Amino acid sequence: MRENGPVTSATRQPETPAAAVPPRLIATDLDGTLLRDDKSVSPRTIAALAAAEEAGIEVFFVTGRPARWMDVVSDHVHGHGLAICGNGAAVVDLHGGPGAHRFVKVRELARKNALDAVRLLREAAPGTVYAVEQTYGFYQEPDYPKLHMEIPDALAPAEQLLAPDAPGAGEPVLKILAYHPEIDPDAFLTLARLAIGERANVTRSSPSALLEISGPGVSKASTLALSCAERGISHEEVVAFGDMPNDVEMLTWAGQSYAMGNAHPDVIAAASGRTVANNDDGVAIVIERMLAERG
């Protein structure tokens, strides 16, 4: 999940992994990857996704976004209609359209783990402020900045938002968002991972110091692996696209993977190939070439 920050562009042509098993599934991030910076899906990308589905290749949107932010691609789902949201915390059926999404699978963050993460990160990085993302609700601390262009369902300290009698206490917690106004984003990620340890999975997808904290072992990669196993699809048959640290595990797991031209250095190191930037239709270019090679 990203804010509307600037993204660099690239003009270099895609670099392709040397050898590949014929793909059966495309897994693509959204912000900074499939979507242009204005959050639109280009006509060329729409056509490429449709052509992939027509060729029998499933397309999975795999994003840090919550289900309620999936309207940007709801009109472009085909076949199964599923998306992996919240960095792997939920598998969502998008067929119902905006506001009518159905949760197929939820991999929640236990409230005890969430409270431990909040406490440990407060100690390690004073000044950190939090928001709580649940299946249907969004709650935040009063000092949490207006990063997401939405009105929270409640304002309170994170410890109260995660209490047994908190608003939305009956709903699963999908992830905690932790923001720091001063620390370098990559340094904040490293610090948080050391402080929280195995109590939760910590990643980031924003250009600012905004971390996303999920349940232990919950990531885009692990939930994608579960979804592929249900379909009898091996990791060698998956082509993945991404641009930020929350994509690293997915790109490492997939048989073929592409870092966008605007990608974070860790993503470039993890991917087996590169394509051009999101604003230059980098995902569509790879899909078109992949389909052309199939004949």
Coordinates of C-alpha atoms in Angstrom, one line a residue:
M1 CA 0.0 0.0 0.0
R2 CA 1.5 3.3 -1.1
E3 CA 0.8 6.9 -0.8
N4 CA 0.7 9.0 -3.9
G5 CA 4.4 9.7 -3.9
P6 CA 6.5 10.4 -6.9
V7 CA 8.0 7.5 -8.8
T8 CA 10.9 7.6 -11.2
S9 CA 10.6 6.4 -14.7
A10 CA 12.9 4.3 -16.9
T11 CA 13.3 3.8 -20.6
R12 CA 15.5 0.7 -20.6
Q13 CA 14.0 -2.4 -22.3
P14 CA 13.0 -5.4 -20.2
E15 CA 15.6 -8.0 -19.2
T16 CA 14.2 -11.5 -19.4
P17 CA 15.1 -14.5 -17.3
A18 CA 17.1 -17.0 -19.4
A19 CA 15.0 -20.1 -19.1
A20 CA 11.4 -20.5 -18.0
V21 CA 8.6 -23.0 -17.6
P22 CA 5.5 -22.0 -19.5
P23 CA 3.6 -19.7 -17.1
R24 CA 0.1 -20.6 -15.7
L25 CA -0.3 -17.7 -13.4
I26 CA 0.6 -14.0 -13.3
A27 CA 1.0 -12.4 -9.9
T28 CA 1.2 -8.6 -10.0
D29 CA 1.4 -5.9 -7.4
L30 CA -0.7 -2.8 -8.1
D31 CA 0.7 0.6 -6.9
G32 CA 3.9 1.4 -8.6
T33 CA 3.7 -1.7 -10.7
L34 CA 0.4 -2.4 -12.6
L35 CA -1.1 1.0 -11.9
R36 CA 0.3 4.2 -13.3
D37 CA 1.1 7.0 -10.8
D38 CA -2.4 8.5 -11.3
K39 CA -3.8 5.1 -10.1
S40 CA -5.2 4.3 -13.5
V41 CA -4.9 1.1 -15.5
S42 CA -3.7 1.9 -19.0
P43 CA -5.7 0.6 -22.0
R44 CA -2.6 -1.3 -23.1
T45 CA -2.4 -3.1 -19.7
I46 CA -6.1 -3.8 -19.7
A47 CA -5.7 -5.5 -23.1
A48 CA -2.7 -7.5 -21.9
L49 CA -4.4 -8.8 -18.8
A50 CA -7.5 -9.8 -20.9
A51 CA -5.2 -11.6 -23.5
A52 CA -3.4 -13.5 -20.7
E53 CA -6.7 -14.7 -19.3
E54 CA -7.9 -15.7 -22.8
A55 CA -4.7 -17.7 -23.2
G56 CA -5.5 -19.6 -20.0
I57 CA -3.1 -17.8 -17.7
E58 CA -4.7 -16.8 -14.4
V59 CA -4.0 -13.3 -13.2
F60 CA -3.8 -12.5 -9.5
F61 CA -3.6 -9.0 -8.1
V62 CA -1.3 -9.2 -5.1
T63 CA -1.3 -6.0 -3.1
G64 CA -0.9 -4.3 0.2
R65 CA -4.2 -2.5 -0.4
P66 CA -7.2 -3.3 1.7
A67 CA -10.2 -4.8 0.0
R68 CA -12.1 -1.5 0.0
W69 CA -9.4 0.0 -2.2
M70 CA -9.7 -2.6 -4.9
D71 CA -12.2 -0.6 -7.0
V72 CA -9.3 0.5 -9.2
V73 CA -9.1 -3.0 -10.7
S74 CA -12.6 -4.5 -10.0
D75 CA -13.6 -3.9 -13.6
H76 CA -10.6 -5.9 -14.8
V77 CA -10.9 -9.2 -13.0
H78 CA -11.6 -12.3 -15.1
G79 CA -12.2 -15.9 -14.3
H80 CA -11.7 -16.6 -10.6
G81 CA -12.0 -12.9 -9.6
L82 CA -9.7 -13.3 -6.6
A83 CA -7.1 -10.9 -5.3
I84 CA -4.6 -11.1 -2.4
C85 CA -4.9 -8.0 -0.2
G86 CA -3.2 -6.6 2.8
N87 CA 0.2 -8.1 2.0
G88 CA -1.3 -11.6 2.1
A89 CA -3.6 -11.1 5.1
A90 CA -6.7 -11.8 3.0
V91 CA -7.9 -13.4 -0.2
V92 CA -10.8 -11.5 -1.6
D93 CA -13.4 -12.3 -4.3
L94 CA -13.8 -9.1 -6.3
H95 CA -16.8 -10.3 -8.4
G96 CA -19.2 -8.4 -6.2
G97 CA -17.8 -5.1 -7.2
P98 CA -16.8 -2.1 -5.0
G99 CA -18.3 -2.4 -1.5
A100 CA -19.5 -6.0 -2.0
H101 CA -16.2 -7.9 -1.8
R102 CA -16.3 -11.4 -0.1
F103 CA -13.4 -12.6 2.1
V104 CA -12.4 -16.0 0.9
K105 CA -9.4 -16.4 3.3
V106 CA -8.3 -14.4 6.3
R107 CA -4.8 -14.7 7.9
E108 CA -5.2 -12.5 10.9
L109 CA -2.7 -10.8 13.2
A110 CA -3.5 -12.0 16.7
R111 CA -4.2 -9.1 19.0
K112 CA -1.6 -10.2 21.5
N113 CA 1.0 -10.2 18.8
A114 CA -0.2 -6.8 17.6
L115 CA 0.0 -5.4 21.1
D116 CA 3.5 -6.8 21.6
A117 CA 4.6 -5.3 18.3
V118 CA 3.2 -1.9 19.3
R119 CA 4.9 -2.0 22.6
L120 CA 8.3 -3.1 21.3
L121 CA 8.4 -0.6 18.5
R122 CA 7.3 2.2 20.8
E123 CA 10.3 1.4 22.9
A124 CA 12.7 1.1 20.0
A125 CA 11.4 4.1 18.1
P126 CA 9.8 6.7 20.3
G127 CA 7.4 8.9 18.3
T128 CA 5.9 6.0 16.3
V129 CA 2.2 6.3 15.7
Y130 CA -0.2 3.6 14.7
A131 CA -3.3 2.6 12.7
V132 CA -5.2 -0.7 12.8
E133 CA -6.5 -2.3 9.6
Q134 CA -9.3 -4.8 10.1
T135 CA -11.4 -6.7 7.6
Y136 CA -14.1 -4.0 7.4
G137 CA -12.8 -1.2 9.7
F138 CA -9.9 1.2 9.9
Y139 CA -8.9 2.7 13.2
Q140 CA -6.0 5.1 14.1
E141 CA -4.3 7.0 16.8
P142 CA -5.1 10.8 16.9
D143 CA -1.5 11.7 15.8
Y144 CA -1.4 9.3 12.9
P145 CA -1.2 11.4 9.7
K146 CA -3.9 11.5 7.0
L147 CA -2.0 9.3 4.6
H148 CA -4.9 7.3 3.2
M149 CA -7.5 9.8 2.3
E150 CA -10.2 8.2 4.4
I151 CA -12.0 8.9 7.7
P152 CA -11.1 6.4 10.5
D153 CA -13.9 4.6 12.3
A154 CA -12.4 5.5 15.7
L155 CA -9.5 7.5 17.2
A156 CA -7.7 6.2 20.2
P157 CA -4.3 4.9 21.3
A158 CA -3.3 1.6 19.6
E159 CA -3.5 -0.2 23.0
Q160 CA -7.2 0.8 23.3
L161 CA -7.9 0.0 19.6
L162 CA -6.6 -3.5 20.2
A163 CA -8.3 -4.2 23.5
P164 CA -10.9 -6.9 23.9
D165 CA -13.7 -4.3 24.2
A166 CA -12.4 -2.1 21.4
P167 CA -14.6 -0.9 18.5
G168 CA -14.6 -3.8 15.9
A169 CA -13.3 -6.2 18.5
G170 CA -15.2 -9.0 16.7
E171 CA -13.3 -8.4 13.4
P172 CA -10.0 -10.0 12.6
V173 CA -7.0 -7.6 12.6
L174 CA -5.3 -7.8 9.2
K175 CA -2.3 -5.6 9.9
I176 CA -0.9 -2.7 11.9
L177 CA 0.4 0.4 10.2
A178 CA 3.3 2.1 12.0
Y179 CA 4.5 5.6 11.0
H180 CA 7.5 7.6 12.1
P181 CA 7.9 11.3 11.0
E182 CA 11.7 11.4 11.1
I183 CA 13.4 8.0 10.6
D184 CA 14.7 6.9 7.2
P185 CA 12.2 4.4 5.8
D186 CA 14.7 1.6 5.2
A187 CA 16.3 2.2 8.6
F188 CA 12.9 2.1 10.3
L189 CA 12.2 -1.3 8.6
T190 CA 15.4 -2.8 9.8
L191 CA 14.9 -1.4 13.3
A192 CA 11.3 -2.7 13.5
R193 CA 12.3 -6.2 12.3
L194 CA 15.0 -6.5 15.0
A195 CA 12.7 -5.1 17.7
I196 CA 9.6 -7.2 16.9
G197 CA 11.4 -10.4 15.8
E198 CA 9.2 -13.4 15.1
R199 CA 6.1 -12.0 16.7
A200 CA 4.9 -10.5 13.4
N201 CA 6.0 -10.0 9.8
V202 CA 7.2 -6.4 9.1
T203 CA 7.5 -4.9 5.6
R204 CA 6.9 -1.6 3.8
S205 CA 5.5 -0.4 0.5
S206 CA 5.5 3.4 1.0
P207 CA 8.1 5.9 0.1
S208 CA 7.8 7.3 3.6
A209 CA 8.6 5.7 7.0
L210 CA 5.3 3.7 7.0
L211 CA 5.6 0.1 8.0
E212 CA 3.0 -2.7 7.6
I213 CA 2.9 -5.3 10.3
S214 CA 1.1 -8.7 9.7
G215 CA 0.8 -12.0 11.4
P216 CA 3.9 -14.3 11.7
G217 CA 4.7 -15.8 8.3
V218 CA 2.0 -13.8 6.5
S219 CA 3.3 -12.2 3.3
K220 CA 2.3 -11.9 -0.3
A221 CA 4.5 -14.9 -1.1
S222 CA 3.1 -17.2 1.5
T223 CA -0.5 -16.5 0.6
L224 CA 0.2 -16.7 -3.1
A225 CA 1.9 -20.1 -2.5
L226 CA -1.2 -21.3 -0.7
S227 CA -3.5 -20.1 -3.6
C228 CA -1.2 -21.7 -6.2
A229 CA -1.1 -25.0 -4.3
E230 CA -4.9 -25.1 -4.3
R231 CA -4.8 -24.9 -8.1
G232 CA -1.9 -27.4 -8.6
I233 CA 0.4 -24.6 -9.8
S234 CA 4.0 -24.8 -8.9
H235 CA 6.2 -21.7 -8.2
E236 CA 8.1 -22.4 -11.5
E237 CA 4.8 -21.7 -13.4
V238 CA 4.3 -18.2 -11.8
V239 CA 5.4 -14.9 -13.2
A240 CA 5.5 -12.1 -10.6
F241 CA 5.9 -8.3 -10.8
G242 CA 6.7 -5.8 -8.1
D243 CA 8.5 -2.6 -7.1
M244 CA 8.8 -2.3 -3.3
P245 CA 10.2 -4.3 -0.3
N246 CA 6.8 -6.0 0.4
D247 CA 7.2 -7.7 -3.0
V248 CA 10.6 -9.2 -2.3
E249 CA 9.5 -12.6 -1.0
M250 CA 7.0 -13.0 -3.8
L251 CA 9.6 -12.2 -6.5
T252 CA 12.1 -14.5 -4.9
W253 CA 9.5 -17.4 -4.7
A254 CA 8.2 -17.1 -8.3
G255 CA 9.8 -19.0 -11.2
Q256 CA 10.1 -15.7 -13.2
S257 CA 10.0 -12.3 -11.6
Y258 CA 10.3 -8.8 -12.8
A259 CA 11.4 -5.6 -10.9
M260 CA 9.8 -2.5 -12.4
G261 CA 12.1 0.3 -13.8
N262 CA 11.1 2.4 -10.7
A263 CA 11.7 -0.4 -8.2
H264 CA 13.5 -0.2 -4.8
P265 CA 17.1 -1.6 -4.9
D266 CA 16.1 -4.6 -2.8
V267 CA 13.4 -5.5 -5.4
I268 CA 15.9 -5.3 -8.2
A269 CA 18.3 -7.6 -6.4
A270 CA 15.5 -10.1 -5.7
A271 CA 13.9 -10.3 -9.1
S272 CA 15.2 -12.6 -11.9
G273 CA 14.4 -9.9 -14.6
R274 CA 13.6 -6.2 -15.1
T275 CA 11.1 -4.4 -17.1
V276 CA 10.4 -0.7 -17.6
A277 CA 8.5 1.6 -15.2
N278 CA 4.9 1.4 -14.2
N279 CA 4.1 4.6 -16.2
D280 CA 5.6 3.0 -19.3
D281 CA 3.4 -0.2 -19.1
G282 CA 6.2 -2.4 -17.9
V283 CA 3.8 -5.3 -16.9
A284 CA 2.0 -5.2 -20.2
I285 CA 5.2 -5.3 -22.2
V286 CA 6.3 -8.5 -20.5
I287 CA 2.9 -10.1 -20.9
E288 CA 2.7 -9.2 -24.6
R289 CA 6.1 -10.7 -25.3
M290 CA 5.3 -13.8 -23.2
L291 CA 2.2 -14.5 -25.2
A292 CA 3.9 -13.9 -28.5
E293 CA 6.6 -16.5 -27.5
R294 CA 3.8 -19.0 -26.8
G295 CA 2.7 -18.7 -30.5

